[in-house]
Every structure is written in structure tokens, then in C-alpha cells.
């Protein structure tokens, strides 16, 4: 979640708190994606002491990815989508394996808001894909054609804080792709993934090391999609914490509409 207002970086918790939104949505089961039709699944409400790891073992990452949710939000009372065949979760891919528009690009990023997924392409072929949390509908993620123009490994919000603290919300491994006419900047960066669109317009990726640092959970971080995309886009590991300009960064196409809720 983030916004850079008047060229000042910002990110944070939506106007309606994540806790309030979670109560309304009750988890990923309340969100409809086009790819839902391709996988048979049942809705299951997590019980006390249940977790993705205890329920799905070595496949927990596949199920988390299918639900676009992180472990911190997959808690008791939240309803998640459980594929009837676990193989469907392991093989789940809502983005095209080949994207003709990117055929001439060494690196290209496709973001499909309707699927809440991001794809990293090399000469049109999908290299890897990642679940996201985009704009929450009230604060929308812009659609269209963009280009990565800046990178910042240790970005921070200047407006929003970590829930219940006075610490600026981290935006680790941030990649800026757009500044609008009002001076609002949009980034791809690490954040919480609650299982539904929840940002102020930026595009969030898994960052479990940040969650452990800020919330003390999970104890053993494994997922850091933000770092993976950051280092892929820059072609290297980055230790410098200064803003890095990208004069010819990868093109970014953002398509689709934010997913809605199931029809009654």
C-alpha cells in the first residue's frame, strides 16, 4: 500500500482499516477471479490452531499463492479457497505463458488486476508470476502502459504507520512505475497480502521478513517476492539504500478491473 503525494513517498493502511475490511470480506472466498472457473475448490473457514502449514504441509505456499494471502492473515475465522485436487494449486497459473506484446522486451512486467497477479516476462515468455494486493477500489491502481523509473530497496512511508505503532510503514524493494498529474507516485513493493485488494493504489508483493520485523510473525520467513522481482528488474543484488534511477527500466502493462464479490 502506498502513495507518493506531491513527490513525497507515502503508503499505508486504507481509510477503512484492514481489520474492518477483513470482517466484511471474511477472506479470499469473498473475492471472484476469472481463473476461479478453472479450478474446483471449496471454501473452508480456518479453525483455531489451524494454519496453512498444518493443513497443507509442503503445499502451503501453493495454497497461499492461490488465495493471494500471507500467513499472517490466514488465521482462525478467515475463509480460504481449498482446491479439491492439491495438484491444481501446485500448477496454478492465471497469467498467459506467452505474452506477444512483450516479445521484443528483454524484461517486461504484466499486472492483471482482475486476477491480482503479476508476471515477469523475458522476450514474451513468462519467467515467474506472483500474487499481489492492488488498489482497494476506493484508491485505484492506474491501468495502462508504464515503465519502471526508479528503485529503492529501503523505502518508507512518510504518512502511514505500522498498525498500532508510530513506525513508518515499510515499502521494501520498491519499484516506481508511475507519477500522475497530481504528483502521486505508484510503486510495486513488499507489503501485507490479506487475500483481497487492499492498497492505496500501489502493487504489493509478499515480504515475510518485513512482517517478522514489524509484527513478529511468521517466525521463519520464507516468502519475499518483492526482493525477487526487485533483483530481477535490476539484474543484481542491491545493498545501496539510496534511490536508484532507472532511465530505461522494464515496461509495465497494467490491465483488468479489480475483482468483485460473488453474486448472491
mmCIF file of N, CA and C in Angstrom, residues 1-2 11-14 18 70 72-73 132-136 163 169-172 188-208 210-211 215 223-224 226:
data_model
loop_
_atom_site.group_PDB
_atom_site.id
_atom_site.type_symbol
_atom_site.label_atom_id
_atom_site.label_comp_id
_atom_site.label_asym_id
_atom_site.label_seq_id
_atom_site.Cartn_x
_atom_site.Cartn_y
_atom_site.Cartn_z
ATOM 1 N N UNK A 1 0.847 -1.164 0.000
ATOM 2 C CA UNK A 1 0.000 0.000 0.000
ATOM 3 C C UNK A 1 0.884 1.215 0.000
ATOM 4 N N UNK A 2 0.574 2.200 -0.815
ATOM 5 C CA UNK A 2 1.446 3.358 -0.791
ATOM 6 C C UNK A 2 0.957 4.436 -1.698
ATOM 7 N N UNK A 11 2.639 5.582 1.987
ATOM 8 C CA UNK A 11 1.949 4.303 1.902
ATOM 9 C C UNK A 11 1.146 4.114 3.159
ATOM 10 N N UNK A 12 0.317 3.055 3.213
ATOM 11 C CA UNK A 12 -0.327 2.832 4.497
ATOM 12 C C UNK A 12 -1.576 2.028 4.493
ATOM 13 N N UNK A 13 -2.273 2.124 5.607
ATOM 14 C CA UNK A 13 -3.488 1.391 5.858
ATOM 15 C C UNK A 13 -4.638 2.120 5.193
ATOM 16 N N UNK A 14 -5.559 1.420 4.539
ATOM 17 C CA UNK A 14 -6.672 2.075 3.874
ATOM 18 C C UNK A 14 -7.512 2.894 4.839
ATOM 19 N N UNK A 18 -7.778 -2.419 7.679
ATOM 20 C CA UNK A 18 -7.727 -3.778 7.162
ATOM 21 C C UNK A 18 -8.576 -4.710 8.010
ATOM 22 N N UNK A 70 -1.187 -13.994 2.767
ATOM 23 C CA UNK A 70 0.026 -14.349 3.503
ATOM 24 C C UNK A 70 -0.342 -15.096 4.784
ATOM 25 N N UNK A 72 0.236 -14.423 7.884
ATOM 26 C CA UNK A 72 -0.234 -13.602 8.999
ATOM 27 C C UNK A 72 -1.734 -13.364 8.937
ATOM 28 N N UNK A 73 -2.281 -13.336 7.721
ATOM 29 C CA UNK A 73 -3.712 -13.100 7.563
ATOM 30 C C UNK A 73 -4.527 -14.391 7.463
ATOM 31 N N UNK A 132 -0.527 -10.541 -5.893
ATOM 32 C CA UNK A 132 -0.391 -9.150 -5.470
ATOM 33 C C UNK A 132 -1.587 -8.714 -4.626
ATOM 34 N N UNK A 133 -1.454 -7.534 -4.038
ATOM 35 C CA UNK A 133 -2.584 -6.806 -3.461
ATOM 36 C C UNK A 133 -2.544 -5.419 -4.080
ATOM 37 N N UNK A 134 -3.548 -5.097 -4.892
ATOM 38 C CA UNK A 134 -3.563 -3.821 -5.610
ATOM 39 C C UNK A 134 -4.461 -2.826 -4.887
ATOM 40 N N UNK A 135 -4.785 -1.724 -5.573
ATOM 41 C CA UNK A 135 -5.671 -0.724 -5.014
ATOM 42 C C UNK A 135 -6.985 -1.322 -4.543
ATOM 43 N N UNK A 136 -7.517 -0.765 -3.469
ATOM 44 C CA UNK A 136 -8.675 -1.371 -2.801
ATOM 45 C C UNK A 136 -10.014 -1.032 -3.441
ATOM 46 N N UNK A 163 0.409 -0.639 11.856
ATOM 47 C CA UNK A 163 -0.755 -0.653 12.739
ATOM 48 C C UNK A 163 -0.362 -0.719 14.210
ATOM 49 N N UNK A 169 5.378 2.824 7.827
ATOM 50 C CA UNK A 169 5.154 1.536 7.175
ATOM 51 C C UNK A 169 6.246 1.282 6.142
ATOM 52 N N UNK A 170 6.904 0.106 6.203
ATOM 53 C CA UNK A 170 7.986 -0.193 5.247
ATOM 54 C C UNK A 170 7.437 -0.477 3.849
ATOM 55 N N UNK A 171 8.188 -0.067 2.855
ATOM 56 C CA UNK A 171 7.877 -0.362 1.457
ATOM 57 C C UNK A 171 9.137 -0.943 0.827
ATOM 58 N N UNK A 172 9.597 -2.048 1.364
ATOM 59 C CA UNK A 172 10.871 -2.630 0.930
ATOM 60 C C UNK A 172 10.841 -3.038 -0.536
ATOM 61 N N UNK A 188 5.618 -0.671 -6.953
ATOM 62 C CA UNK A 188 5.484 -2.102 -6.668
ATOM 63 C C UNK A 188 6.435 -2.350 -5.496
ATOM 64 N N UNK A 189 5.947 -2.929 -4.409
ATOM 65 C CA UNK A 189 6.799 -3.066 -3.223
ATOM 66 C C UNK A 189 6.275 -4.153 -2.291
ATOM 67 N N UNK A 190 7.101 -4.520 -1.316
ATOM 68 C CA UNK A 190 6.685 -5.504 -0.329
ATOM 69 C C UNK A 190 5.672 -4.937 0.639
ATOM 70 N N UNK A 191 4.716 -5.776 1.055
ATOM 71 C CA UNK A 191 3.676 -5.356 1.984
ATOM 72 C C UNK A 191 2.915 -6.582 2.493
ATOM 73 N N UNK A 192 1.839 -6.357 3.254
ATOM 74 C CA UNK A 192 0.942 -7.425 3.665
ATOM 75 C C UNK A 192 0.050 -7.823 2.489
ATOM 76 N N UNK A 193 -0.265 -9.118 2.385
ATOM 77 C CA UNK A 193 -1.231 -9.612 1.413
ATOM 78 C C UNK A 193 -2.387 -10.263 2.168
ATOM 79 N N UNK A 194 -3.484 -9.533 2.375
ATOM 80 C CA UNK A 194 -4.587 -10.060 3.179
ATOM 81 C C UNK A 194 -5.549 -10.972 2.431
ATOM 82 N N UNK A 195 -5.334 -11.167 1.114
ATOM 83 C CA UNK A 195 -6.235 -12.036 0.363
ATOM 84 C C UNK A 195 -7.281 -11.285 -0.422
ATOM 85 N N UNK A 196 -7.136 -9.971 -0.517
ATOM 86 C CA UNK A 196 -8.051 -9.146 -1.299
ATOM 87 C C UNK A 196 -7.339 -7.828 -1.617
ATOM 88 N N UNK A 197 -7.801 -7.058 -2.619
ATOM 89 C CA UNK A 197 -7.182 -5.764 -2.925
ATOM 90 C C UNK A 197 -7.275 -4.846 -1.714
ATOM 91 N N UNK A 198 -6.132 -4.286 -1.278
ATOM 92 C CA UNK A 198 -6.149 -3.554 -0.012
ATOM 93 C C UNK A 198 -5.228 -2.348 0.032
ATOM 94 N N UNK A 199 -4.632 -1.956 -1.102
ATOM 95 C CA UNK A 199 -3.665 -0.862 -1.058
ATOM 96 C C UNK A 199 -4.325 0.461 -1.430
ATOM 97 N N UNK A 200 -3.535 1.533 -1.361
ATOM 98 C CA UNK A 200 -3.988 2.858 -1.780
ATOM 99 C C UNK A 200 -3.722 3.093 -3.259
ATOM 100 N N UNK A 201 -3.318 2.074 -3.980
ATOM 101 C CA UNK A 201 -3.070 2.211 -5.413
ATOM 102 C C UNK A 201 -1.780 1.567 -5.863
ATOM 103 N N UNK A 202 -0.849 1.368 -4.939
ATOM 104 C CA UNK A 202 0.378 0.671 -5.289
ATOM 105 C C UNK A 202 0.114 -0.833 -5.403
ATOM 106 N N UNK A 203 1.140 -1.568 -5.800
ATOM 107 C CA UNK A 203 1.022 -3.008 -6.012
ATOM 108 C C UNK A 203 1.916 -3.712 -5.007
ATOM 109 N N UNK A 204 1.298 -4.497 -4.129
ATOM 110 C CA UNK A 204 2.033 -5.147 -3.051
ATOM 111 C C UNK A 204 2.384 -6.584 -3.355
ATOM 112 N N UNK A 205 3.557 -7.012 -2.861
ATOM 113 C CA UNK A 205 4.050 -8.375 -3.016
ATOM 114 C C UNK A 205 4.430 -8.939 -1.649
ATOM 115 N N UNK A 206 4.523 -10.267 -1.560
ATOM 116 C CA UNK A 206 4.947 -10.905 -0.318
ATOM 117 C C UNK A 206 6.262 -10.319 0.198
ATOM 118 N N UNK A 207 6.314 -10.056 1.508
ATOM 119 C CA UNK A 207 7.551 -9.641 2.176
ATOM 120 C C UNK A 207 7.491 -10.151 3.619
ATOM 121 N N UNK A 208 7.710 -11.465 3.798
ATOM 122 C CA UNK A 208 7.635 -12.045 5.136
ATOM 123 C C UNK A 208 8.747 -11.564 6.075
ATOM 124 N N UNK A 210 9.821 -8.565 6.360
ATOM 125 C CA UNK A 210 9.280 -7.323 6.901
ATOM 126 C C UNK A 210 8.223 -7.617 7.959
ATOM 127 N N UNK A 211 7.362 -8.601 7.704
ATOM 128 C CA UNK A 211 6.309 -8.923 8.666
ATOM 129 C C UNK A 211 6.892 -9.435 9.981
ATOM 130 N N UNK A 215 5.891 -7.334 13.021
ATOM 131 C CA UNK A 215 4.820 -7.979 13.782
ATOM 132 C C UNK A 215 5.271 -9.202 14.574
ATOM 133 N N UNK A 223 8.797 -16.310 2.247
ATOM 134 C CA UNK A 223 8.351 -15.653 1.028
ATOM 135 C C UNK A 223 8.830 -14.210 0.972
ATOM 136 N N UNK A 224 9.536 -13.875 -0.099
ATOM 137 C CA UNK A 224 9.963 -12.495 -0.314
ATOM 138 C C UNK A 224 9.916 -12.205 -1.812
ATOM 139 N N UNK A 226 8.862 -9.574 -3.217
ATOM 140 C CA UNK A 226 9.279 -8.206 -3.510
ATOM 141 C C UNK A 226 10.777 -8.167 -3.844
#
